[in-house]
Amino acid sequence: KWINFVIFCYIICSNERNGMSNYNGRVLTRGSSQVRSRFVKKNGQCNVVFTNMEEKRQRYLADIFTTCVDIRWRYLLFLFCASFIISWLFFGIIFYSVSLSHGDFEERQAKRMPCILHVQGFVGALLFSMETQTTIGYGWRCVTEECPLAVITVVVQSIVGCIIDSFMIGTIMAKMARPKKRNQTLLFSKNAVIALRDGKLCLMWRVGNLRKSHIVEAHVRAQLIRSYVTAEGEFVPLEQIDLNVGYDEGTDRLFLVSPLVIVHEIDEDSPLYAVSRIDLETDEFEIVVILEGMVEATAMTTQFRSSYLSREIFWGHRFEPVIYEDRNCYKVDYARFDKTYEVPSTPHFSAKELESSKSLIPCSVSTFCYENEVALSCGEEEEEEEDDIFDSSHLKPGHDGKGSDACLGGGGGGGGGLPRAPYCALSMKRATEAQH
């Protein structure tokens, strides 16, 4: 019965996990009133329910250890307590039956050696069972040589007690050591963006680690999931297509000490090659992103998942910078982690069309200046303090320290730090004049 209870709890646990997130897994698609189900929820839970499984209980029973590790803590603790209580009651009943059949509870047998000393009823037999299995050994109740069955029962209970201890403690330790909760300190940005990078359209999203402990051998991968109809007319509801995030170059392997932007270059091998801004607003697909690595403290592998629907991908946007240089370190502003800004110069046509019409892309440095201004605003106070330190002796002879050639580093980085805003303004002016 307790095994059936474990399987029942596992089924309940699996069903409850489908609704753990604030997202209910169902979203409205653009231009339609129909409801589309999300394959992977934002919290990483897969929105999949198994039905009509043959021999489900037997299959879960065949892997009882994994079943116990997967169930919720409340059910595991209940199982932990129930396994001990049931075993105590079971062997207590056996000891009571042995003593009862031997006549130890009859007054006329008071002078006869009982099977178990100082056991006057079921309560005494239950206490003796608990003392035997837990090896408490108060020294008051003990089995005698009068009843061989009682001796055999003590041996069997001792072995069963060791098995229960090993199984339950091992299960709890395995559950505690699971790196599942490590995912709570890993972040994917709420939205993905598509923008130009080095003259090519790229799909980008951001990933971050909130802990100082590292994710060892961290690597990322992504898949596009959409419905597909083959040339023969077969309907594939969930076709999975890999998105190249730098497998060949090794850029999929991350040194995740600060937030990073993952880039998928939309080239001729990408499933997004023919997708334009209008197509993005009407298509129904989902991009599943996965971060894998080993937890530094336990060396156990963890996996963090999220997904982006087509309506959660912003065309012509970029992520705001979150890291800037301080005096002796780099600071990360997680308040800007999910923020994006629009790049008006981004073409609205697909990468396929862009490949044949590169001359349509305007040359602009405004986005470069915007990112610098955002980074500089984070370290404005530090810059003001450093400006007081510099005087005329630090400037070269004949140089007044003004204009585009006098851009100092931001936030204590010296000349190699972030450029100042005047440089951006002057660059924008020169770029505008060049275009005219």
Tab-separated table of C-alpha atoms in Angstrom:
chain	number	residue	atom	x	y	z
A	1	LYS	CA	0.000	0.000	0.000
A	2	TRP	CA	2.762	2.429	0.838
A	3	ILE	CA	4.323	1.800	-2.597
A	4	ASN	CA	1.011	2.667	-4.241
A	5	PHE	CA	0.947	5.797	-2.102
A	6	VAL	CA	4.387	6.791	-3.392
A	7	ILE	CA	3.264	6.387	-6.996
A	8	PHE	CA	0.064	8.295	-6.254
A	9	CYS	CA	2.074	11.138	-4.731
A	10	TYR	CA	4.376	11.153	-7.741
A	11	ILE	CA	1.416	11.507	-10.095
A	12	ILE	CA	0.000	14.339	-7.985
A	13	CYS	CA	3.409	16.004	-7.927
A	14	SER	CA	3.722	15.790	-11.716
A	15	ASN	CA	0.306	17.332	-12.191
A	16	GLU	CA	0.960	20.136	-9.692
A	17	ARG	CA	4.204	21.084	-11.380
A	18	ASN	CA	2.300	22.008	-14.498
A	19	GLY	CA	0.930	25.039	-12.657
A	20	MET	CA	3.843	26.207	-10.539
A	21	SER	CA	4.562	29.346	-12.534
A	22	ASN	CA	2.640	32.580	-12.589
A	23	TYR	CA	2.217	31.816	-16.272
A	24	ASN	CA	-0.514	29.288	-16.886
A	25	GLY	CA	1.199	27.989	-20.004
A	26	ARG	CA	-1.405	29.336	-22.414
A	27	VAL	CA	-1.033	32.513	-24.405
A	28	LEU	CA	-2.990	34.349	-27.076
A	29	THR	CA	-1.347	34.529	-30.479
A	30	ARG	CA	-1.230	37.751	-32.411
A	31	GLY	CA	-4.062	38.474	-34.762
A	32	SER	CA	-6.071	35.550	-33.452
A	33	SER	CA	-8.416	34.824	-30.608
A	34	GLN	CA	-7.255	31.218	-30.405
A	35	VAL	CA	-5.278	30.073	-27.416
A	36	ARG	CA	-1.850	28.581	-28.062
A	37	SER	CA	-0.179	26.391	-25.471
A	38	ARG	CA	3.396	27.042	-24.461
A	39	PHE	CA	5.642	23.989	-24.773
A	40	VAL	CA	8.119	25.138	-22.108
A	41	LYS	CA	6.990	27.635	-19.493
A	42	LYS	CA	9.015	30.654	-18.489
A	43	ASN	CA	10.075	28.922	-15.271
A	44	GLY	CA	11.451	25.960	-17.240
A	45	GLN	CA	8.645	23.495	-16.563
A	46	CYS	CA	7.607	21.476	-19.598
A	47	ASN	CA	3.919	21.900	-20.333
A	48	VAL	CA	3.408	18.216	-21.129
A	49	VAL	CA	0.978	15.776	-19.505
A	50	PHE	CA	1.255	12.027	-20.147
A	51	THR	CA	-1.987	10.115	-20.636
A	52	ASN	CA	-3.016	6.536	-21.423
A	53	MET	CA	0.258	5.064	-20.207
A	54	GLU	CA	0.183	1.294	-19.986
A	55	GLU	CA	1.526	-0.259	-16.778
A	56	LYS	CA	2.300	3.164	-15.355
A	57	ARG	CA	2.433	1.976	-11.744
A	58	GLN	CA	4.670	-0.959	-12.613
A	59	ARG	CA	7.074	1.263	-14.512
A	60	TYR	CA	7.329	3.736	-11.642
A	61	LEU	CA	7.743	0.860	-9.204
A	62	ALA	CA	10.628	-0.526	-11.253
A	63	ASP	CA	12.482	2.743	-10.568
A	64	ILE	CA	11.224	3.353	-7.030
A	65	PHE	CA	14.295	5.328	-5.960
A	66	THR	CA	13.879	7.946	-8.707
A	67	THR	CA	10.164	8.071	-7.975
A	68	CYS	CA	10.842	8.863	-4.322
A	69	VAL	CA	13.445	11.480	-5.217
A	70	ASP	CA	11.078	13.198	-7.652
A	71	ILE	CA	8.083	13.538	-5.319
A	72	ARG	CA	7.554	16.675	-3.270
A	73	TRP	CA	9.082	17.126	0.166
A	74	ARG	CA	5.745	16.914	1.942
A	75	TYR	CA	5.079	13.490	0.470
A	76	LEU	CA	8.620	12.279	1.068
A	77	LEU	CA	8.519	13.301	4.745
A	78	PHE	CA	5.145	11.624	5.105
A	79	LEU	CA	6.577	8.479	3.517
A	80	PHE	CA	9.598	8.690	5.823
A	81	CYS	CA	7.415	8.757	8.941
A	82	ALA	CA	4.942	6.210	7.613
A	83	SER	CA	7.624	3.645	6.746
A	84	PHE	CA	8.962	3.612	10.305
A	85	ILE	CA	5.564	3.663	12.002
A	86	ILE	CA	4.234	0.851	9.816
A	87	SER	CA	7.302	-1.304	10.448
A	88	TRP	CA	7.063	-0.708	14.216
A	89	LEU	CA	3.387	-1.623	14.222
A	90	PHE	CA	3.944	-4.667	12.019
A	91	PHE	CA	6.649	-6.205	14.187
A	92	GLY	CA	4.852	-5.085	17.351
A	93	ILE	CA	1.854	-7.133	16.277
A	94	ILE	CA	4.124	-10.126	15.630
A	95	PHE	CA	5.732	-9.853	19.084
A	96	TYR	CA	2.331	-9.469	20.686
A	97	SER	CA	1.015	-12.523	18.816
A	98	VAL	CA	4.029	-14.621	19.829
A	99	SER	CA	3.620	-13.650	23.490
A	100	LEU	CA	-0.137	-14.184	23.348
A	101	SER	CA	0.207	-17.657	21.818
A	102	HIS	CA	2.782	-18.535	24.447
A	103	GLY	CA	0.359	-17.544	27.181
A	104	ASP	CA	2.536	-14.826	28.666
A	105	PHE	CA	-0.491	-12.664	29.503
A	106	GLU	CA	-2.255	-15.292	31.627
A	107	GLU	CA	-1.984	-14.985	35.392
A	108	ARG	CA	-1.473	-18.707	35.920
A	109	GLN	CA	1.664	-18.504	33.770
A	110	ALA	CA	3.197	-15.760	35.878
A	111	LYS	CA	6.011	-18.003	37.136
A	112	ARG	CA	6.803	-19.280	33.646
A	113	MET	CA	9.578	-17.671	31.586
A	114	PRO	CA	7.905	-15.391	28.991
A	115	CYS	CA	9.035	-14.919	25.399
A	116	ILE	CA	9.716	-11.222	26.043
A	117	LEU	CA	10.405	-9.948	29.525
A	118	HIS	CA	8.259	-7.125	30.944
A	119	VAL	CA	5.769	-7.126	28.090
A	120	GLN	CA	2.260	-7.089	29.558
A	121	GLY	CA	0.255	-6.240	26.430
A	122	PHE	CA	0.264	-4.717	22.968
A	123	VAL	CA	1.705	-1.400	24.131
A	124	GLY	CA	4.665	-3.204	25.660
A	125	ALA	CA	5.159	-5.220	22.466
A	126	LEU	CA	5.066	-2.001	20.398
A	127	LEU	CA	7.634	-0.325	22.647
A	128	PHE	CA	9.875	-3.383	22.393
A	129	SER	CA	9.565	-3.244	18.584
A	130	MET	CA	10.605	0.429	18.548
A	131	GLU	CA	13.535	-0.198	20.905
A	132	THR	CA	14.733	-3.092	18.776
A	133	GLN	CA	14.580	-1.318	15.413
A	134	THR	CA	16.025	1.982	16.627
A	135	THR	CA	18.635	0.214	18.817
A	136	ILE	CA	17.626	2.338	21.806
A	137	GLY	CA	18.216	-0.528	24.233
A	138	TYR	CA	16.733	0.674	27.517
A	139	GLY	CA	17.600	-2.717	29.085
A	140	TRP	CA	14.143	-3.317	30.574
A	141	ARG	CA	12.458	-5.359	27.862
A	142	CYS	CA	14.342	-8.163	26.148
A	143	VAL	CA	13.667	-11.380	24.276
A	144	THR	CA	14.392	-14.707	25.978
A	145	GLU	CA	15.397	-18.134	24.703
A	146	GLU	CA	11.943	-19.465	25.488
A	147	CYS	CA	10.511	-18.691	22.023
A	148	PRO	CA	12.721	-19.230	18.925
A	149	LEU	CA	10.137	-17.396	16.798
A	150	ALA	CA	10.637	-14.248	18.856
A	151	VAL	CA	14.406	-14.495	18.383
A	152	ILE	CA	13.999	-14.885	14.614
A	153	THR	CA	11.638	-11.905	14.545
A	154	VAL	CA	14.235	-9.736	16.309
A	155	VAL	CA	16.839	-10.691	13.707
A	156	VAL	CA	14.490	-9.985	10.805
A	157	GLN	CA	13.408	-6.635	12.257
A	158	SER	CA	17.015	-5.550	12.731
A	159	ILE	CA	17.765	-6.267	9.068
A	160	VAL	CA	14.572	-4.586	7.852
A	161	GLY	CA	15.342	-1.554	10.016
A	162	CYS	CA	18.784	-1.176	8.429
A	163	ILE	CA	17.257	-1.409	4.954
A	164	ILE	CA	14.638	1.240	5.726
A	165	ASP	CA	17.252	3.534	7.263
A	166	SER	CA	19.567	3.209	4.274
A	167	PHE	CA	16.827	3.717	1.710
A	168	MET	CA	15.123	6.679	3.366
A	169	ILE	CA	18.306	8.493	4.383
A	170	GLY	CA	19.807	7.896	0.940
A	171	THR	CA	16.669	9.240	-0.724
A	172	ILE	CA	16.610	12.362	1.441
A	173	MET	CA	20.311	13.024	0.901
A	174	ALA	CA	19.942	12.575	-2.856
A	175	LYS	CA	17.001	14.954	-2.889
A	176	MET	CA	18.850	17.545	-0.804
A	177	ALA	CA	21.926	17.347	-3.034
A	178	ARG	CA	19.972	17.880	-6.240
A	179	PRO	CA	21.024	21.117	-7.955
A	180	LYS	CA	17.447	21.941	-8.887
A	181	LYS	CA	17.232	24.959	-6.579
A	182	ARG	CA	20.395	26.362	-8.132
A	183	ASN	CA	18.180	27.350	-11.028
A	184	GLN	CA	16.525	29.950	-8.824
A	185	THR	CA	19.684	32.063	-9.064
A	186	LEU	CA	20.012	31.762	-12.841
A	187	LEU	CA	18.199	34.214	-15.089
A	188	PHE	CA	17.094	34.449	-18.666
A	189	SER	CA	15.820	37.775	-19.932
A	190	LYS	CA	12.050	38.061	-20.210
A	191	ASN	CA	12.296	38.912	-23.890
A	192	ALA	CA	14.590	38.183	-26.798
A	193	VAL	CA	15.533	40.735	-29.442
A	194	ILE	CA	16.463	40.793	-33.109
A	195	ALA	CA	18.869	43.485	-34.260
A	196	LEU	CA	21.891	44.066	-36.436
A	197	ARG	CA	25.296	43.049	-35.154
A	198	ASP	CA	28.304	43.480	-37.427
A	199	GLY	CA	25.967	44.015	-40.361
A	200	LYS	CA	23.992	40.802	-39.828
A	201	LEU	CA	20.626	40.195	-38.231
A	202	CYS	CA	20.997	38.306	-34.972
A	203	LEU	CA	18.613	36.820	-32.448
A	204	MET	CA	19.825	37.693	-28.946
A	205	TRP	CA	18.806	37.005	-25.373
A	206	ARG	CA	20.532	37.590	-22.069
A	207	VAL	CA	21.551	35.142	-19.346
A	208	GLY	CA	22.836	35.921	-15.865
A	209	ASN	CA	24.052	34.279	-12.665
A	210	LEU	CA	23.025	35.841	-9.350
A	211	ARG	CA	25.544	33.900	-7.256
A	212	LYS	CA	29.259	34.457	-6.974
A	213	SER	CA	29.826	30.706	-7.187
A	214	HIS	CA	30.409	29.688	-10.778
A	215	ILE	CA	28.598	27.323	-13.090
A	216	VAL	CA	31.434	25.105	-14.267
A	217	GLU	CA	31.526	24.130	-17.958
A	218	ALA	CA	28.452	26.252	-18.625
A	219	HIS	CA	27.135	26.026	-22.151
A	220	VAL	CA	23.950	27.148	-23.830
A	221	ARG	CA	21.810	25.784	-26.634
A	222	ALA	CA	18.541	26.730	-28.244
A	223	GLN	CA	15.818	25.080	-30.292
A	224	LEU	CA	13.010	26.474	-32.393
A	225	ILE	CA	9.734	24.592	-31.975
A	226	ARG	CA	6.942	24.987	-34.479
A	227	SER	CA	4.340	23.005	-36.369
A	228	TYR	CA	5.389	21.683	-39.746
A	229	VAL	CA	3.737	20.002	-42.715
A	230	THR	CA	5.949	17.734	-44.793
A	231	ALA	CA	5.901	17.493	-48.571
A	232	GLU	CA	3.799	14.351	-48.229
A	233	GLY	CA	1.201	16.175	-46.152
A	234	GLU	CA	2.212	14.765	-42.761
A	235	PHE	CA	1.593	17.206	-39.919
A	236	VAL	CA	4.379	17.459	-37.324
A	237	PRO	CA	2.976	19.420	-34.349
A	238	LEU	CA	6.280	20.041	-32.551
A	239	GLU	CA	9.212	20.072	-34.921
A	240	GLN	CA	12.466	20.834	-33.095
A	241	ILE	CA	15.200	22.688	-34.993
A	242	ASP	CA	18.565	23.533	-33.448
A	243	LEU	CA	19.680	27.158	-33.468
A	244	ASN	CA	23.411	27.638	-33.849
A	245	VAL	CA	24.730	29.719	-30.956
A	246	GLY	CA	28.395	29.163	-31.729
A	247	TYR	CA	28.966	25.430	-31.537
A	248	ASP	CA	31.755	25.488	-34.107
A	249	GLU	CA	33.503	28.569	-32.717
A	250	GLY	CA	33.049	27.532	-29.078
A	251	THR	CA	31.078	30.653	-28.150
A	252	ASP	CA	28.311	28.465	-26.742
A	253	ARG	CA	30.593	27.748	-23.755
A	254	LEU	CA	30.241	30.529	-21.217
A	255	PHE	CA	32.303	32.078	-18.446
A	256	LEU	CA	29.232	33.216	-16.556
A	257	VAL	CA	30.547	35.670	-13.971
A	258	SER	CA	28.506	38.563	-15.365
A	259	PRO	CA	25.405	38.740	-17.580
A	260	LEU	CA	26.083	37.708	-21.153
A	261	VAL	CA	24.127	38.192	-24.350
A	262	ILE	CA	23.737	34.970	-26.326
A	263	VAL	CA	23.796	35.545	-30.077
A	264	HIS	CA	22.303	33.426	-32.836
A	265	GLU	CA	23.384	34.719	-36.211
A	266	ILE	CA	20.491	34.518	-38.662
A	267	ASP	CA	22.216	33.131	-41.748
A	268	GLU	CA	21.168	30.819	-44.563
A	269	ASP	CA	21.292	27.818	-42.196
A	270	SER	CA	18.976	29.449	-39.652
A	271	PRO	CA	15.241	28.630	-39.608
A	272	LEU	CA	14.676	32.385	-39.148
A	273	TYR	CA	16.482	33.263	-42.375
A	274	ALA	CA	13.283	34.161	-44.251
A	275	VAL	CA	11.451	35.696	-41.270
A	276	SER	CA	10.821	39.431	-41.499
A	277	ARG	CA	9.320	41.766	-38.935
A	278	ILE	CA	5.834	41.228	-40.352
A	279	ASP	CA	6.330	37.454	-40.290
A	280	LEU	CA	7.457	37.646	-36.673
A	281	GLU	CA	4.187	39.334	-35.733
A	282	THR	CA	2.066	36.656	-37.402
A	283	ASP	CA	4.052	33.409	-37.086
A	284	GLU	CA	3.482	30.961	-34.262
A	285	PHE	CA	6.687	29.410	-33.002
A	286	GLU	CA	8.578	29.044	-29.755
A	287	ILE	CA	12.282	29.248	-29.037
A	288	VAL	CA	13.433	27.099	-26.121
A	289	VAL	CA	16.727	28.158	-24.525
A	290	ILE	CA	18.701	25.841	-22.251
A	291	LEU	CA	21.651	26.560	-19.971
A	292	GLU	CA	23.595	23.567	-18.662
A	293	GLY	CA	26.583	23.277	-16.368
A	294	MET	CA	27.943	21.840	-13.151
A	295	VAL	CA	27.333	23.369	-9.745
A	296	GLU	CA	30.681	24.382	-8.314
A	297	ALA	CA	29.898	23.179	-4.777
A	298	THR	CA	28.605	19.689	-5.648
A	299	ALA	CA	29.880	19.048	-9.206
A	300	MET	CA	26.365	17.922	-10.119
A	301	THR	CA	24.893	18.885	-13.464
A	302	THR	CA	22.086	21.429	-13.489
A	303	GLN	CA	19.900	22.599	-16.329
A	304	PHE	CA	17.913	25.817	-16.564
A	305	ARG	CA	15.284	26.311	-19.255
A	306	SER	CA	13.056	29.065	-20.543
A	307	SER	CA	11.284	29.930	-23.772
A	308	TYR	CA	10.293	32.829	-25.981
A	309	LEU	CA	7.174	32.960	-28.089
A	310	SER	CA	7.206	34.986	-31.281
A	311	ARG	CA	5.346	37.803	-29.536
A	312	GLU	CA	8.089	37.932	-26.872
A	313	ILE	CA	10.797	38.665	-29.450
A	314	PHE	CA	11.297	42.388	-30.078
A	315	TRP	CA	12.387	43.287	-33.588
A	316	GLY	CA	14.814	46.185	-33.822
A	317	HIS	CA	15.733	46.265	-30.144
A	318	ARG	CA	18.937	45.789	-28.187
A	319	PHE	CA	19.621	45.137	-24.538
A	320	GLU	CA	20.656	48.005	-22.354
A	321	PRO	CA	24.171	47.661	-20.897
A	322	VAL	CA	24.244	46.350	-17.339
A	323	ILE	CA	27.966	46.317	-16.556
A	324	TYR	CA	30.239	49.305	-16.064
A	325	GLU	CA	33.714	49.829	-14.691
A	326	ASP	CA	34.111	51.087	-11.147
A	327	ARG	CA	37.315	52.072	-9.355
A	328	ASN	CA	38.697	48.592	-8.728
A	329	CYS	CA	35.956	46.323	-10.044
A	330	TYR	CA	33.094	45.946	-12.468
A	331	LYS	CA	29.553	46.564	-11.263
A	332	VAL	CA	26.445	44.870	-12.636
A	333	ASP	CA	23.104	46.668	-12.513
A	334	TYR	CA	20.438	43.962	-12.581
A	335	ALA	CA	17.714	46.612	-12.673
A	336	ARG	CA	18.528	46.904	-16.389
A	337	PHE	CA	18.777	43.164	-17.005
A	338	ASP	CA	15.463	42.878	-18.892
A	339	LYS	CA	15.407	46.382	-20.355
A	340	THR	CA	15.780	46.975	-24.071
A	341	TYR	CA	15.869	50.034	-26.277
A	342	GLU	CA	14.677	50.446	-29.842
A	343	VAL	CA	17.070	50.836	-32.757
A	344	PRO	CA	15.085	52.671	-35.467
A	345	SER	CA	17.724	51.983	-38.114
A	346	THR	CA	17.078	48.223	-38.012
A	347	PRO	CA	15.653	47.062	-41.364
A	348	HIS	CA	12.222	45.447	-41.277
A	349	PHE	CA	12.946	42.807	-43.899
A	350	SER	CA	14.338	39.326	-43.370
A	351	ALA	CA	17.971	38.272	-43.318
A	352	LYS	CA	17.459	36.648	-46.704
A	353	GLU	CA	16.297	39.936	-48.191
A	354	LEU	CA	18.983	41.784	-46.279
A	355	GLU	CA	21.685	39.658	-47.864
A	356	SER	CA	20.716	40.918	-51.303
A	357	SER	CA	20.175	44.542	-50.277
A	358	LYS	CA	22.913	45.485	-47.833
A	359	SER	CA	23.070	48.968	-49.303
A	360	LEU	CA	19.713	49.745	-47.686
A	361	ILE	CA	21.223	49.657	-44.199
A	362	PRO	CA	21.886	53.204	-42.919
A	363	CYS	CA	25.171	53.865	-41.184
A	364	SER	CA	24.548	55.283	-37.726
A	365	VAL	CA	26.456	55.517	-34.474
A	366	SER	CA	23.533	56.687	-32.377
A	367	THR	CA	23.070	53.321	-30.716
A	368	PHE	CA	26.734	53.220	-29.749
A	369	CYS	CA	26.374	56.585	-28.079
A	370	TYR	CA	23.186	55.574	-26.294
A	371	GLU	CA	24.858	52.554	-24.712
A	372	ASN	CA	27.764	54.675	-23.527
A	373	GLU	CA	25.449	57.256	-22.024
A	374	VAL	CA	23.547	54.558	-20.137
A	375	ALA	CA	26.779	53.102	-18.799
A	376	LEU	CA	28.083	56.526	-17.861
A	377	SER	CA	24.887	57.402	-16.008
A	378	CYS	CA	25.456	54.400	-13.737
A	379	GLY	CA	28.866	55.702	-12.700
A	380	GLU	CA	28.126	59.422	-12.755
A	381	GLU	CA	28.938	59.953	-9.105
A	382	GLU	CA	32.250	58.136	-9.399
A	383	GLU	CA	33.200	60.249	-12.406
A	384	GLU	CA	32.484	63.510	-10.600
A	385	GLU	CA	34.792	62.475	-7.785
A	386	GLU	CA	37.546	61.547	-10.198
A	387	ASP	CA	37.204	64.829	-12.114
A	388	ASP	CA	38.298	66.636	-8.963
A	389	ILE	CA	41.511	64.606	-8.901
A	390	PHE	CA	42.639	65.511	-12.399
A	391	ASP	CA	44.192	68.964	-12.868
A	392	SER	CA	46.073	70.783	-15.570
A	393	SER	CA	49.299	68.922	-14.795
A	394	HIS	CA	47.787	65.708	-16.178
A	395	LEU	CA	47.132	67.275	-19.591
A	396	LYS	CA	49.648	67.414	-22.394
A	397	PRO	CA	51.175	70.817	-23.255
A	398	GLY	CA	49.039	72.781	-25.664
A	399	HIS	CA	46.031	70.553	-25.024
A	400	ASP	CA	43.054	72.067	-23.245
A	401	GLY	CA	41.342	68.781	-22.492
A	402	LYS	CA	38.202	69.664	-24.459
A	403	GLY	CA	36.692	68.298	-27.610
A	404	SER	CA	36.470	64.819	-29.045
A	405	ASP	CA	40.142	64.027	-28.439
A	406	ALA	CA	39.890	64.531	-24.667
A	407	CYS	CA	37.517	61.697	-23.771
A	408	LEU	CA	38.578	60.206	-20.438
A	409	GLY	CA	37.682	56.764	-19.126
A	410	GLY	CA	34.503	56.496	-17.065
A	411	GLY	CA	34.349	55.342	-13.488
A	412	GLY	CA	38.051	55.243	-12.622
A	413	GLY	CA	39.182	53.345	-15.703
A	414	GLY	CA	41.494	56.144	-16.924
A	415	GLY	CA	41.925	56.571	-20.641
A	416	GLY	CA	40.970	52.962	-21.278
A	417	GLY	CA	37.529	53.212	-19.691
A	418	LEU	CA	34.160	54.164	-21.109
A	419	PRO	CA	34.002	57.203	-23.419
A	420	ARG	CA	32.283	60.387	-22.300
A	421	ALA	CA	29.007	61.715	-23.689
A	422	PRO	CA	30.591	64.710	-25.594
A	423	TYR	CA	32.414	62.222	-27.809
A	424	CYS	CA	29.083	60.621	-28.674
A	425	ALA	CA	27.454	63.926	-29.506
A	426	LEU	CA	30.346	64.951	-31.739
A	427	SER	CA	30.410	61.552	-33.450
A	428	MET	CA	26.681	61.789	-34.178
A	429	LYS	CA	27.166	65.257	-35.640
A	430	ARG	CA	30.014	64.123	-37.892
A	431	ALA	CA	28.066	61.049	-39.013
A	432	THR	CA	25.053	63.198	-39.896
A	433	GLU	CA	27.210	65.596	-41.906
A	434	ALA	CA	28.825	62.676	-43.717
A	435	GLN	CA	25.431	61.266	-44.695
A	436	HIS	CA	24.328	64.650	-46.061
